[in-house]
Amino acid sequence: MKVYKIREDFPVLKDIIYLDSGATSQTPIPVVEAMNEYFYEYAANYGRGAHRLARKTTDKYEDSRENVADFINAKSEQIVFTRNTTESINMVSHGLNWKAGDHIITTLIEHHSNLLPWIRLKKKGVKVTIVAPDKTGIVSPDSIENCINSKTKLIAITHVSNVFGSVIDIKKVTNIAKKHKV
């Protein structure tokens, strides 16, 4: 994969290096074209109608779900589309049945949208452990594992911090979570 070919799909990036995708991602030409196709050719509610436009919208939506699932090696029924990460995190934080004493682990290198919802759960008696990075901005998987206890229900971490740019070994953390049934 050639970076210059990818950059061609982002005309706004022609003369700049853009490093704020954690806040607002730029939209590549194929996405704009697909959005225009939707608005100009078949805009309708997904899954809620039997007419031609609704069927086409539903088919395209399900095709997108399949494409994402294939790309990340998941099942299409495991894919949920939301407007953004902040919305997704808030759906989880508000949607799960939290009980006093439940435990969440997160890190100090998170974007606020992956930190504040968990801190707010303290009002319900949920315990929140915030793992600090080392002096280089790295959070080690071992430091996360050391915080797991029998009440840990969720590990909410970023793969790449928009704060420091540090990378967490997400595969290792995933294996740790599975080992501890989190």
Short mmCIF file of C-alpha atoms in Angstrom, two decimals:
data_model
loop_
_atom_site.label_atom_id
_atom_site.label_comp_id
_atom_site.label_asym_id
_atom_site.label_seq_id
_atom_site.Cartn_x
_atom_site.Cartn_y
_atom_site.Cartn_z
CA MET A 1 0.00 0.00 0.00
CA LYS A 2 1.48 3.31 -1.09
CA VAL A 3 0.91 6.30 1.20
CA TYR A 4 0.89 8.75 -1.72
CA LYS A 5 -1.99 6.79 -3.33
CA ILE A 6 -3.99 7.00 -0.11
CA ARG A 7 -3.26 10.73 0.21
CA GLU A 8 -4.72 11.26 -3.28
CA ASP A 9 -8.13 10.42 -1.77
CA PHE A 10 -7.75 13.36 0.65
CA PRO A 11 -7.38 16.54 -1.44
CA VAL A 12 -7.49 18.75 1.67
CA LEU A 13 -4.20 17.12 2.73
CA LYS A 14 -2.39 18.07 -0.48
CA ASP A 15 -0.15 20.66 1.15
CA ILE A 16 -0.35 19.75 4.83
CA ILE A 17 0.32 16.99 7.32
CA TYR A 18 -2.84 16.62 9.43
CA LEU A 19 -2.37 15.20 12.92
CA ASP A 20 -5.78 15.80 14.51
CA SER A 21 -7.71 12.77 13.25
CA GLY A 22 -8.44 11.81 16.85
CA ALA A 23 -10.73 14.84 17.02
CA THR A 24 -11.95 15.13 13.41
CA SER A 25 -11.04 12.74 10.64
CA GLN A 26 -10.81 13.94 7.08
CA THR A 27 -13.18 12.29 4.63
CA PRO A 28 -11.69 10.50 1.60
CA ILE A 29 -13.14 11.03 -1.89
CA PRO A 30 -14.67 7.51 -2.15
CA VAL A 31 -16.65 8.13 1.05
CA VAL A 32 -17.93 11.49 -0.21
CA GLU A 33 -18.90 9.81 -3.48
CA ALA A 34 -20.75 7.02 -1.64
CA MET A 35 -22.56 9.59 0.50
CA ASN A 36 -23.56 11.56 -2.60
CA GLU A 37 -24.80 8.36 -4.25
CA TYR A 38 -26.96 7.68 -1.20
CA PHE A 39 -28.43 11.19 -1.07
CA TYR A 40 -28.99 11.48 -4.82
CA GLU A 41 -30.08 7.95 -5.70
CA TYR A 42 -31.73 6.06 -2.84
CA ALA A 43 -31.98 8.02 0.43
CA ALA A 44 -34.48 6.18 2.64
CA ASN A 45 -34.77 4.62 6.08
CA TYR A 46 -32.74 1.51 6.69
CA GLY A 47 -34.76 -1.62 7.49
CA ARG A 48 -38.08 0.16 7.81
CA GLY A 49 -39.78 -0.01 4.45
CA ALA A 50 -40.70 -2.36 1.64
CA HIS A 51 -40.37 0.13 -1.21
CA ARG A 52 -37.46 0.06 -3.64
CA LEU A 53 -35.45 2.89 -2.04
CA ALA A 54 -35.73 1.41 1.45
CA ARG A 55 -34.69 -2.02 0.16
CA LYS A 56 -31.66 -0.54 -1.61
CA THR A 57 -30.70 1.44 1.51
CA THR A 58 -30.99 -1.71 3.62
CA ASP A 59 -28.95 -3.74 1.13
CA LYS A 60 -26.18 -1.11 1.03
CA TYR A 61 -26.16 -0.85 4.82
CA GLU A 62 -25.86 -4.61 5.23
CA ASP A 63 -23.16 -4.74 2.52
CA SER A 64 -21.22 -2.14 4.51
CA ARG A 65 -21.60 -4.18 7.67
CA GLU A 66 -20.26 -7.26 5.81
CA ASN A 67 -17.31 -5.28 4.41
CA VAL A 68 -16.32 -3.97 7.84
CA ALA A 69 -16.72 -7.43 9.37
CA ASP A 70 -14.50 -8.97 6.69
CA PHE A 71 -11.92 -6.21 7.15
CA ILE A 72 -11.61 -6.75 10.91
CA ASN A 73 -12.24 -10.52 10.85
CA ALA A 74 -15.56 -10.35 12.70
CA LYS A 75 -19.13 -11.46 12.07
CA SER A 76 -21.49 -8.95 10.48
CA GLU A 77 -23.92 -9.24 13.39
CA GLN A 78 -21.11 -7.99 15.67
CA ILE A 79 -20.88 -4.70 13.77
CA VAL A 80 -22.81 -1.67 15.02
CA PHE A 81 -22.58 1.70 13.31
CA THR A 82 -22.67 4.84 15.41
CA ARG A 83 -21.83 8.44 14.62
CA ASN A 84 -18.50 8.42 16.43
CA THR A 85 -16.43 6.88 19.18
CA THR A 86 -17.75 9.25 21.83
CA GLU A 87 -21.32 8.15 21.12
CA SER A 88 -20.30 4.49 21.19
CA ILE A 89 -18.51 4.81 24.53
CA ASN A 90 -21.46 6.64 26.04
CA MET A 91 -23.84 3.94 24.79
CA VAL A 92 -21.76 1.36 26.66
CA SER A 93 -21.33 3.44 29.80
CA HIS A 94 -25.06 4.22 30.02
CA GLY A 95 -26.32 0.95 28.58
CA LEU A 96 -24.75 -1.66 30.82
CA ASN A 97 -26.27 -2.64 34.14
CA TRP A 98 -23.63 -1.28 36.52
CA LYS A 99 -23.78 -2.24 40.19
CA ALA A 100 -22.03 -0.71 43.17
CA GLY A 101 -18.66 -2.42 43.51
CA ASP A 102 -18.24 -3.17 39.79
CA HIS A 103 -14.75 -2.25 38.62
CA ILE A 104 -13.51 -0.51 35.48
CA ILE A 105 -9.90 -0.04 34.41
CA THR A 106 -8.88 2.82 32.15
CA THR A 107 -5.73 4.90 31.70
CA LEU A 108 -4.56 8.44 32.16
CA ILE A 109 -3.64 8.69 28.46
CA GLU A 110 -7.24 8.45 27.24
CA HIS A 111 -9.20 11.03 25.29
CA HIS A 112 -11.71 12.53 27.70
CA SER A 113 -14.56 10.76 25.90
CA ASN A 114 -13.03 7.47 27.12
CA LEU A 115 -12.31 8.73 30.61
CA LEU A 116 -15.15 10.96 31.81
CA PRO A 117 -18.03 8.47 31.25
CA TRP A 118 -16.29 5.94 33.49
CA ILE A 119 -15.47 8.52 36.16
CA ARG A 120 -19.14 9.56 36.19
CA LEU A 121 -20.07 5.97 37.07
CA LYS A 122 -18.42 6.48 40.46
CA LYS A 123 -21.71 8.15 41.46
CA LYS A 124 -23.30 4.68 41.16
CA GLY A 125 -20.61 3.13 43.33
CA VAL A 126 -18.57 1.76 40.44
CA LYS A 127 -14.86 1.60 41.25
CA VAL A 128 -12.62 3.11 38.59
CA THR A 129 -8.89 2.48 38.42
CA ILE A 130 -6.95 4.92 36.25
CA VAL A 131 -3.59 3.47 35.26
CA ALA A 132 -0.84 6.06 34.87
CA PRO A 133 1.73 5.82 32.08
CA ASP A 134 5.43 5.55 32.74
CA LYS A 135 7.62 8.63 32.25
CA THR A 136 7.71 8.00 28.47
CA GLY A 137 3.90 8.02 28.18
CA ILE A 138 3.56 4.24 27.82
CA VAL A 139 1.00 2.16 29.70
CA SER A 140 2.25 -1.40 29.99
CA PRO A 141 -0.17 -4.32 29.71
CA ASP A 142 1.30 -5.66 32.96
CA SER A 143 0.27 -2.50 34.81
CA ILE A 144 -3.28 -3.03 33.54
CA GLU A 145 -3.24 -6.70 34.53
CA ASN A 146 -2.06 -5.79 38.03
CA CYS A 147 -5.28 -3.78 38.52
CA ILE A 148 -7.69 -6.58 37.57
CA ASN A 149 -9.76 -8.02 40.39
CA SER A 150 -12.81 -10.27 40.69
CA LYS A 151 -15.13 -7.26 40.22
CA THR A 152 -13.49 -5.98 37.02
CA LYS A 153 -16.17 -5.75 34.32
CA LEU A 154 -14.46 -3.58 31.72
CA ILE A 155 -11.06 -2.45 30.51
CA ALA A 156 -11.57 0.79 28.56
CA ILE A 157 -8.35 1.76 26.81
CA THR A 158 -7.15 3.37 23.65
CA HIS A 159 -4.84 1.59 21.25
CA VAL A 160 -3.01 4.80 20.30
CA SER A 161 -3.21 7.79 22.61
CA ASN A 162 -4.16 11.11 21.07
CA VAL A 163 -2.57 12.70 24.14
CA PHE A 164 0.95 11.24 23.85
CA GLY A 165 0.91 9.25 20.62
CA SER A 166 1.95 6.21 22.63
CA VAL A 167 0.81 2.77 21.54
CA ILE A 168 -0.60 0.15 23.90
CA ASP A 169 0.01 -3.50 23.03
CA ILE A 170 -3.69 -4.12 22.47
CA LYS A 171 -3.24 -7.81 21.59
CA LYS A 172 -1.53 -8.44 24.89
CA VAL A 173 -4.21 -6.52 26.81
CA THR A 174 -6.91 -8.48 24.95
CA ASN A 175 -5.26 -11.76 25.93
CA ILE A 176 -4.99 -10.57 29.53
CA ALA A 177 -8.69 -9.64 29.55
CA LYS A 178 -9.66 -13.04 28.13
CA LYS A 179 -7.45 -14.82 30.67
CA HIS A 180 -9.22 -13.01 33.51
CA LYS A 181 -12.67 -13.30 31.85
CA VAL A 182 -13.10 -9.53 31.67
#
